[in-house]
PDB file of C-alpha atoms in Angstrom:
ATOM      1  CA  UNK A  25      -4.895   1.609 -20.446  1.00  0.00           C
ATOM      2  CA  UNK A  26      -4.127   1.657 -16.633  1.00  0.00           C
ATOM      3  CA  UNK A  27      -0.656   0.232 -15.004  1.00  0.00           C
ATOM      4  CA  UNK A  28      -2.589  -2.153 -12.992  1.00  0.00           C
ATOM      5  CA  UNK A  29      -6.352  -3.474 -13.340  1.00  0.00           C
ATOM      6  CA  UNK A  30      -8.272  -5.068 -10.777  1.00  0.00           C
ATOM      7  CA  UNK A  31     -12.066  -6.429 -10.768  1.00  0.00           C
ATOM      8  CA  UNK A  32     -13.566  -4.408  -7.942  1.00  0.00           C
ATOM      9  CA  UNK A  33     -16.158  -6.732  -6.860  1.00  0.00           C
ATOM     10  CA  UNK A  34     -17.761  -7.660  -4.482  1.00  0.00           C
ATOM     11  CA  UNK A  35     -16.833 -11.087  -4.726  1.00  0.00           C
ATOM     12  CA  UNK A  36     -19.531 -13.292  -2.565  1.00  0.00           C
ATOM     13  CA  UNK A  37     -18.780 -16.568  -2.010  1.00  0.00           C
ATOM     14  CA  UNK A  38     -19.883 -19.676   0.511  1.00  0.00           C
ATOM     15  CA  UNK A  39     -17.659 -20.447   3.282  1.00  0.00           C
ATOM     16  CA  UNK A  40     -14.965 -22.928   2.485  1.00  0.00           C
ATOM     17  CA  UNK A  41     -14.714 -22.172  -1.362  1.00  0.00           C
ATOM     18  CA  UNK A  42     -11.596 -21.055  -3.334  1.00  0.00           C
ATOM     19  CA  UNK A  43     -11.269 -18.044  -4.232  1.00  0.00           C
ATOM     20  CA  UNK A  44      -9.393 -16.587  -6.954  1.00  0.00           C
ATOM     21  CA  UNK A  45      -8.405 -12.730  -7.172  1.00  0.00           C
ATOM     22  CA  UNK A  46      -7.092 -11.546 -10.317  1.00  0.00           C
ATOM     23  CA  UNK A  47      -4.812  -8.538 -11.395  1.00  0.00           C
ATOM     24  CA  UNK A  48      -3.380  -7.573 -15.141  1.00  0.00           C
ATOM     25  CA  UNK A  49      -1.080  -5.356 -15.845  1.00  0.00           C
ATOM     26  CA  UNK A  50       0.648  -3.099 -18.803  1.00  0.00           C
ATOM     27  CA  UNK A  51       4.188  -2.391 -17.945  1.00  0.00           C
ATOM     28  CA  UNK A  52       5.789  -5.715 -18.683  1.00  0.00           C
ATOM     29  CA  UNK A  53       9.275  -3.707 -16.768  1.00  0.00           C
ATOM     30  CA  UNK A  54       7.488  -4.630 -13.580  1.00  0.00           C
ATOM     31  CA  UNK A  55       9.363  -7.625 -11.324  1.00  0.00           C
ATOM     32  CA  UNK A  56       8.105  -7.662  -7.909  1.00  0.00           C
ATOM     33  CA  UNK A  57       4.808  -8.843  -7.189  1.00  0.00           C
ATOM     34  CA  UNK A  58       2.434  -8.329  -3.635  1.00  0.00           C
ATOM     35  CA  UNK A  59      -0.886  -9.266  -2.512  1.00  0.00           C
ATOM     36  CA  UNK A  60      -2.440  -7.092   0.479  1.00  0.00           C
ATOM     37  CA  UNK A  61      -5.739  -7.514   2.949  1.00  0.00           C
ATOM     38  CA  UNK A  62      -7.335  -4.439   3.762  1.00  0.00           C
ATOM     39  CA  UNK A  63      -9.834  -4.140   6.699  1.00  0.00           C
ATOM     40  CA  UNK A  64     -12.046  -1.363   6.617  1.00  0.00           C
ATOM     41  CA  UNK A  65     -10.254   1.753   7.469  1.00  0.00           C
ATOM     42  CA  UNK A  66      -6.825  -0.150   8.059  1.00  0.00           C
ATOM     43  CA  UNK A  67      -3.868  -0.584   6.564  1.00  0.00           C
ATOM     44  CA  UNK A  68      -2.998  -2.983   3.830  1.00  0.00           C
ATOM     45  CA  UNK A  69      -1.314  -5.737   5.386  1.00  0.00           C
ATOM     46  CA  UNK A  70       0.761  -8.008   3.024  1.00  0.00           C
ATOM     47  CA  UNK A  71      -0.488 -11.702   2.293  1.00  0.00           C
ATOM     48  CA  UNK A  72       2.145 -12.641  -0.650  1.00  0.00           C
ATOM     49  CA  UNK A  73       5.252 -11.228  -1.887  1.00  0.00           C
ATOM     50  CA  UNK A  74       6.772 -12.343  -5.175  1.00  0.00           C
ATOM     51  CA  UNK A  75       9.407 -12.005  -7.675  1.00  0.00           C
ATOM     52  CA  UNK A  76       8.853 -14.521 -10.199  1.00  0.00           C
ATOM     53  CA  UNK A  77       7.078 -16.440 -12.615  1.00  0.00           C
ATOM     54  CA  UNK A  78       4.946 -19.571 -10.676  1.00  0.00           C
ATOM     55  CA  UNK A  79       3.424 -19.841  -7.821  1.00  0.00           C
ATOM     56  CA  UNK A  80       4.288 -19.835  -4.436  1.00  0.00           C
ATOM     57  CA  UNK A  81       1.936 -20.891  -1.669  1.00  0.00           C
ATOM     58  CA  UNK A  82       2.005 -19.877   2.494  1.00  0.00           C
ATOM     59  CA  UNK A  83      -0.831 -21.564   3.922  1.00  0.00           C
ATOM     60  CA  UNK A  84      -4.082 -21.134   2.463  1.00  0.00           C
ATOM     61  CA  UNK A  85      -2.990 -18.293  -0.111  1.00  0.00           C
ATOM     62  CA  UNK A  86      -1.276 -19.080  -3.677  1.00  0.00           C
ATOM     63  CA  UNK A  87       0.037 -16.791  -5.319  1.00  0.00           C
ATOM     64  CA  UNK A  88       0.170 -17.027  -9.220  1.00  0.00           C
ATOM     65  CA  UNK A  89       2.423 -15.111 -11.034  1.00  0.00           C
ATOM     66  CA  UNK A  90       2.249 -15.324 -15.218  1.00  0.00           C
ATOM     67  CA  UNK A  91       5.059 -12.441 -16.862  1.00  0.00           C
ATOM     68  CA  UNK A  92       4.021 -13.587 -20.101  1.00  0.00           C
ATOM     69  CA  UNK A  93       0.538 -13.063 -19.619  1.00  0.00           C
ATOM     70  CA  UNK A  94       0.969 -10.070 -17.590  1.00  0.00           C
ATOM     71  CA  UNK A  95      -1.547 -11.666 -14.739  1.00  0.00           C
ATOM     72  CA  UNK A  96      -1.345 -12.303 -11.512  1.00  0.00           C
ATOM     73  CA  UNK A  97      -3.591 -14.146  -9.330  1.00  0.00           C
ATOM     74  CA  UNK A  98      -4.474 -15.120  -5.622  1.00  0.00           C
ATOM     75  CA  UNK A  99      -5.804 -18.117  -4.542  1.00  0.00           C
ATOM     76  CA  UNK A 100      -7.803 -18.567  -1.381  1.00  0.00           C
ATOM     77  CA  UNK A 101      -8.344 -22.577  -0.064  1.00  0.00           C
ATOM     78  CA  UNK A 102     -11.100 -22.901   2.509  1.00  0.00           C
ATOM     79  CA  UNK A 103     -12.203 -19.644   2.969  1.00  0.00           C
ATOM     80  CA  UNK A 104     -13.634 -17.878   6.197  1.00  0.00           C
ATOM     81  CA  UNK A 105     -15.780 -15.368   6.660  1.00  0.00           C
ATOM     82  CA  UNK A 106     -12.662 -13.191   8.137  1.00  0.00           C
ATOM     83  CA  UNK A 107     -11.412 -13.677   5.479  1.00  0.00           C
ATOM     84  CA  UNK A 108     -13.795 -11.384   4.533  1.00  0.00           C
ATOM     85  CA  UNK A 109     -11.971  -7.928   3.192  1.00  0.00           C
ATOM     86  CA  UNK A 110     -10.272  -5.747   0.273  1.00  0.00           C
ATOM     87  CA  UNK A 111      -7.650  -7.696  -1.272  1.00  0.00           C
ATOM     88  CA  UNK A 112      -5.242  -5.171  -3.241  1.00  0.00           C
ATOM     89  CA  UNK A 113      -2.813  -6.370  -5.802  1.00  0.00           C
ATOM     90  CA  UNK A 114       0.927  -4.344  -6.328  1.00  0.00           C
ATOM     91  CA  UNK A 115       3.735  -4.264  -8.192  1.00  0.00           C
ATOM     92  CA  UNK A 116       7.019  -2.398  -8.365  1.00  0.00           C
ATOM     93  CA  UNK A 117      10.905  -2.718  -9.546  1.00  0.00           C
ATOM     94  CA  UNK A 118      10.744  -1.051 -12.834  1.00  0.00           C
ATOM     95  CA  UNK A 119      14.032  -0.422 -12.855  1.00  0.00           C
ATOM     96  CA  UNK A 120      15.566   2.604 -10.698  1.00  0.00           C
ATOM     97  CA  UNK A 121      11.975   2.307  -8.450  1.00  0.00           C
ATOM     98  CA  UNK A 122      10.381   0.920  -6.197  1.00  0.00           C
ATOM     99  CA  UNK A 123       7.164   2.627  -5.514  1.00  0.00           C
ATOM    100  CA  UNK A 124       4.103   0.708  -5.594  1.00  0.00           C
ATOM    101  CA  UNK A 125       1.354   0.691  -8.147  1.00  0.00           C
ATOM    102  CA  UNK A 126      -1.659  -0.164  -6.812  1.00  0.00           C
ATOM    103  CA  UNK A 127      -4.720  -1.622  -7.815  1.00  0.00           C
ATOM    104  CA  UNK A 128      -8.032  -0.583  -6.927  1.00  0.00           C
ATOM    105  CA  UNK A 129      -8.731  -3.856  -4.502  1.00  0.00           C
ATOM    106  CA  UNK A 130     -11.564  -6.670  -4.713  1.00  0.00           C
ATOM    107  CA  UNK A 131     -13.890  -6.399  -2.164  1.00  0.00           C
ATOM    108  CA  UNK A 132     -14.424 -10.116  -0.788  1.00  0.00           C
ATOM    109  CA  UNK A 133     -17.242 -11.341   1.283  1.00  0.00           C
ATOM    110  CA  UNK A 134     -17.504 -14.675   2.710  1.00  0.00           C
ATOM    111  CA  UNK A 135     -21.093 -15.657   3.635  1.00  0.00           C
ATOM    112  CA  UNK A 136     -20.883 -17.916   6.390  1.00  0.00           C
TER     113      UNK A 136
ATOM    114  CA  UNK B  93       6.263  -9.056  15.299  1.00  0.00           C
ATOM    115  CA  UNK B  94       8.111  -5.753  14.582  1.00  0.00           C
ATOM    116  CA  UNK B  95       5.370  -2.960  13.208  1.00  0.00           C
ATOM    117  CA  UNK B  96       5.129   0.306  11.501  1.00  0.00           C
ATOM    118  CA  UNK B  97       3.388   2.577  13.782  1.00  0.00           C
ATOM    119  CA  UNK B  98       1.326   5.590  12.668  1.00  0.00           C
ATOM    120  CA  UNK B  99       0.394   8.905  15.233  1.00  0.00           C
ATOM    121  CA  UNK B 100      -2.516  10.244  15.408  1.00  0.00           C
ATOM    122  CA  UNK B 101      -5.106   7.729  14.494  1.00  0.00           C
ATOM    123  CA  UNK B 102      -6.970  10.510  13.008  1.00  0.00           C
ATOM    124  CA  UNK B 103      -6.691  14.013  12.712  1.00  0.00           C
ATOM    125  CA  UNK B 104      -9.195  16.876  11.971  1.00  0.00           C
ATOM    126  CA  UNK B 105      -8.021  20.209  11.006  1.00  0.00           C
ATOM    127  CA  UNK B 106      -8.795  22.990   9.497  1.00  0.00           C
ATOM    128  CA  UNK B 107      -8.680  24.403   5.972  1.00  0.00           C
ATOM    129  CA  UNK B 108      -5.136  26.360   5.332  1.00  0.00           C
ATOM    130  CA  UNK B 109      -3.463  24.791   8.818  1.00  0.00           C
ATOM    131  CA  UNK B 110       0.014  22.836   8.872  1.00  0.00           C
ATOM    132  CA  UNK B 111      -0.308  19.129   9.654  1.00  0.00           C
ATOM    133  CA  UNK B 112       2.403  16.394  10.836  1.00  0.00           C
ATOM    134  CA  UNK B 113       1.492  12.971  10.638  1.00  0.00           C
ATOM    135  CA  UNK B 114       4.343  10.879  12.425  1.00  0.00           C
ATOM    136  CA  UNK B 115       5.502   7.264  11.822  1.00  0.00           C
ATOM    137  CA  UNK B 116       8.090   4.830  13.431  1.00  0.00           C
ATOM    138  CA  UNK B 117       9.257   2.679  11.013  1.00  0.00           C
ATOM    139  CA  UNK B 118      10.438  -1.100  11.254  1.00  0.00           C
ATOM    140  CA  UNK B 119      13.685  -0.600  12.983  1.00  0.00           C
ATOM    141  CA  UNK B 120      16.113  -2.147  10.505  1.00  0.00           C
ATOM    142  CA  UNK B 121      14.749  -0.885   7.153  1.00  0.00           C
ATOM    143  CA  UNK B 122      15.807   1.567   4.930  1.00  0.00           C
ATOM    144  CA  UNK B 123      13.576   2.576   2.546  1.00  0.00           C
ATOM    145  CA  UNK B 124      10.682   4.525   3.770  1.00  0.00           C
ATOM    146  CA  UNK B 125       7.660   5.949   2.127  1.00  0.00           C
ATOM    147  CA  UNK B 126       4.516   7.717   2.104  1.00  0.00           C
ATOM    148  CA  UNK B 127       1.080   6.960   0.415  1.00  0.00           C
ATOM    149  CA  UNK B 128      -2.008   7.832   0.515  1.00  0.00           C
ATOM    150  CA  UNK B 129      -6.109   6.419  -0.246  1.00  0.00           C
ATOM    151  CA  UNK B 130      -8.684   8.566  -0.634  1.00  0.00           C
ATOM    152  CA  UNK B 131     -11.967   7.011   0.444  1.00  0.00           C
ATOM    153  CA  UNK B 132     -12.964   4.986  -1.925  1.00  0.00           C
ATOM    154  CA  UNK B 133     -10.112   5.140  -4.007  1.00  0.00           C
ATOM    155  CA  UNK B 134      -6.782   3.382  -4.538  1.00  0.00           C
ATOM    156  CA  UNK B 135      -3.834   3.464  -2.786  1.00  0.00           C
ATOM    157  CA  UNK B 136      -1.791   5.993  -4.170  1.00  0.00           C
ATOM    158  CA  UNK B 137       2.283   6.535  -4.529  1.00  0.00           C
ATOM    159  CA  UNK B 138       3.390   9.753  -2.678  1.00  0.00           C
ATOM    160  CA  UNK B 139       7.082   9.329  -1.851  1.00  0.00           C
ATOM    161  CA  UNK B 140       9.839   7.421  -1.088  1.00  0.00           C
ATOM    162  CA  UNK B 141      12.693   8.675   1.390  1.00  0.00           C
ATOM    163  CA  UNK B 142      16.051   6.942   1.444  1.00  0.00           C
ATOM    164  CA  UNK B 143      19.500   7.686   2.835  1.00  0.00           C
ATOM    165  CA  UNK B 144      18.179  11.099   4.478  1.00  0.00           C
ATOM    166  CA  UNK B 145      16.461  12.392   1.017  1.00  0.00           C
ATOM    167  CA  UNK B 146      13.806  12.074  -1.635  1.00  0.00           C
ATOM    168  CA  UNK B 147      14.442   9.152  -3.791  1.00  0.00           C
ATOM    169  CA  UNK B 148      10.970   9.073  -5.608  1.00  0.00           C
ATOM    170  CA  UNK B 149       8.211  11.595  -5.605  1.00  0.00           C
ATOM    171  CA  UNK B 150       4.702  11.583  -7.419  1.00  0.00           C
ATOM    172  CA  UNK B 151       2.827  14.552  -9.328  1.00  0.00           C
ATOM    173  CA  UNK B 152       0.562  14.785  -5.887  1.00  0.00           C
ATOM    174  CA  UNK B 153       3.732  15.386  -3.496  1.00  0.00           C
ATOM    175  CA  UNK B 154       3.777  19.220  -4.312  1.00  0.00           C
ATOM    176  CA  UNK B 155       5.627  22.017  -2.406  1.00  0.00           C
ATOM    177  CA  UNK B 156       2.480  21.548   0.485  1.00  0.00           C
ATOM    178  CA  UNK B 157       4.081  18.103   1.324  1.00  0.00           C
ATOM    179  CA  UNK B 158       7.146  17.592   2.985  1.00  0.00           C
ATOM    180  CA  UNK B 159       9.294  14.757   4.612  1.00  0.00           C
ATOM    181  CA  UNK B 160      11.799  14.821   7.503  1.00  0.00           C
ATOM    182  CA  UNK B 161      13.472  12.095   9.393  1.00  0.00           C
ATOM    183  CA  UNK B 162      14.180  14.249  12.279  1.00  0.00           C
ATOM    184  CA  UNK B 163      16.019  11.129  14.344  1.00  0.00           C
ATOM    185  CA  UNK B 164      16.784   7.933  14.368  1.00  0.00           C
ATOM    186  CA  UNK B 165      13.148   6.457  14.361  1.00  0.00           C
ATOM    187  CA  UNK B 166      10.706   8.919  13.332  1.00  0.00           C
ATOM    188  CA  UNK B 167       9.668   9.978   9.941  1.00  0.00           C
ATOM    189  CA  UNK B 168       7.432  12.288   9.215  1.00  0.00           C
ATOM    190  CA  UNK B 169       5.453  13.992   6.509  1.00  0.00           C
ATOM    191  CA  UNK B 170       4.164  17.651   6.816  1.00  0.00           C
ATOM    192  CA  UNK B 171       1.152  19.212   4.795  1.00  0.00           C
ATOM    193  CA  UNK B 172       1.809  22.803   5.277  1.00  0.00           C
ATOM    194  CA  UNK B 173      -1.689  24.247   4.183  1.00  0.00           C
ATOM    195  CA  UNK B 174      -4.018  21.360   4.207  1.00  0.00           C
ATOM    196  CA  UNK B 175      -6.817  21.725   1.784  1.00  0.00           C
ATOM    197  CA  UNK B 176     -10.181  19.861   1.505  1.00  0.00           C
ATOM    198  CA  UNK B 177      -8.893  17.406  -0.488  1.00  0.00           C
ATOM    199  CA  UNK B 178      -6.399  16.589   1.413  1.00  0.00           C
ATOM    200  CA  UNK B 179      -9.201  14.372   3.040  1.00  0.00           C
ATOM    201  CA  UNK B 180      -7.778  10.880   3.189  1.00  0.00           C
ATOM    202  CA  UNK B 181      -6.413   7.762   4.859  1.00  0.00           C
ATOM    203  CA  UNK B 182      -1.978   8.530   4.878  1.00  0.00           C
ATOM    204  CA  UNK B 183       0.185   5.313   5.323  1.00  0.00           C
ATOM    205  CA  UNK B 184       3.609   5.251   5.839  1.00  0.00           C
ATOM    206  CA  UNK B 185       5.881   1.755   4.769  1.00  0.00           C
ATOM    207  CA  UNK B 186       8.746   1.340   5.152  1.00  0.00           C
ATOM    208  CA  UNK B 187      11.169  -1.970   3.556  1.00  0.00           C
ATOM    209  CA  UNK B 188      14.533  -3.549   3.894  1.00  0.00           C
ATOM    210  CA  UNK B 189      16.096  -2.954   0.103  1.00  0.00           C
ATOM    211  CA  UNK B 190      14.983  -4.919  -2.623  1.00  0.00           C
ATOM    212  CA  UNK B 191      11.606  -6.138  -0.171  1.00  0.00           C
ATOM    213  CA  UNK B 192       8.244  -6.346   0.672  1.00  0.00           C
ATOM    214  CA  UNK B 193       6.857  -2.622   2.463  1.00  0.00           C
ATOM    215  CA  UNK B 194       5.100  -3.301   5.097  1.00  0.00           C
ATOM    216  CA  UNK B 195       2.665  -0.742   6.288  1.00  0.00           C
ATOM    217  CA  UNK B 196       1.404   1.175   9.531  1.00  0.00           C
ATOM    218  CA  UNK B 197      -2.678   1.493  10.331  1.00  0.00           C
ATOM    219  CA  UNK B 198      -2.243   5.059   8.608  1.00  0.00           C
ATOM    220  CA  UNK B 199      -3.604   8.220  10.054  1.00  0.00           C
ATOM    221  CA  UNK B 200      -6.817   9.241   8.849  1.00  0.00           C
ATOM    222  CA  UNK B 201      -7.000  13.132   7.838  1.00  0.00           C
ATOM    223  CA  UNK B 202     -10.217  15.519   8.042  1.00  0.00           C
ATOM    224  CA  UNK B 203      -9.826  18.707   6.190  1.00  0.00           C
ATOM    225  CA  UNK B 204     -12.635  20.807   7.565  1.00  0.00           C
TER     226      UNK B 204
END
């Protein structure tokens, strides 16, 4: 089973819909939580950081975090079509670490 | 908005020759670290540098790879015989403790 799952998409939706991006994970040890947007070719740049069960929200993004469950989630309200990217979950803080596991990114295309 | 930033852009070399990507990290963080995507692929866990050593290494950060934080601001990471796959998009993050990484544009390496 891999550390971290992720649907790879593409995920095609209208603009102005939510959309939800999902992540599961095995290693129940992990506590810190990040979603990044990756342009082509560029660097992931980080949406959502979290450390705890819940959500937390910064704008148009919710982040969704469920330990028991071992899923995480982010939501996207009224989506645009630059929105339009890779969205790649992460975790880290098993304890004595914090490297990131990565997942392989949804590819997200908002048709405008 | 204070930035990693990543030198060279890209970078095309040749089988068997020693490359240095460069990176300035955030200036108040500590932690600093390396990864790496393969096109295509996921983001991938090299290494993590903090207080002037190694903290974390993965299986892929063999004796060809090595770091140095030659001064105050730069860090860098050497390949000393680059191989063709090598090939890939290099990031370097760096992080205050117990935070989000935050990433440069990464360098983009051809292995001819």
């Amino acid at each position: 089973q891999k550390e971290v799952e992720q649907d790879p998409g593409p995920l095609s939706v209208p603009e102005g819909a939510i959309v939800s991006l999902n992540c599961t994970y095995s290693n129940s040890a992990f506590q810190y939580f990040m979603w990044y947007r990756q342009y082509s070719r560029k660097g992931p740049e980080l949406l959502m950081y979290t450390y705890s069960s819940g959500n937390k929200e910064d704008g148009r993004f919710t982040a969704q975090v469920d330990k028991s469950s071992k899923y995480i989630s982010l939501f996207i309200r009224d989506s645009q079509p630059s929105d339009s990217a890779t969205y790649l979950c992460a975790m880290t803080g098993i304890s004595g670490t914090y490297k990131y596991i990565f997942g392989t990114g949804t590819r997200l295309k908002v048709l405008a | 908005e204070p930035e990693v930033t990543q030198t060279p852009s890209h970078q095309v070399t040749q089988m068997g020759q020693e490359v240095i990507l460069r990176c300035v990290p955030i200036s108040n963080h500590l932690y600093f670290y390396w990864y790496r995507q393969i096109l295509g692929q996921k983001v991938e866990f090299l290494v993590s540098f903090y207080n002037n050593e190694i903290s974390e290494k993965s299986e892929i950060f063999d004796d060809q790879f090595s770091v140095e934080r030659p001064d105050g601001s730069n860090f860098t990471l050497k390949i000393r015989s680059t191989k063709l796959e090598d090939s890939a998009m290099y990031f370097c993050a760096s992080s205050a403790m117990n935070t989000e990484a935050f990433f440069g544009q990464g360098t983009r390496l051809t292995v001819v």
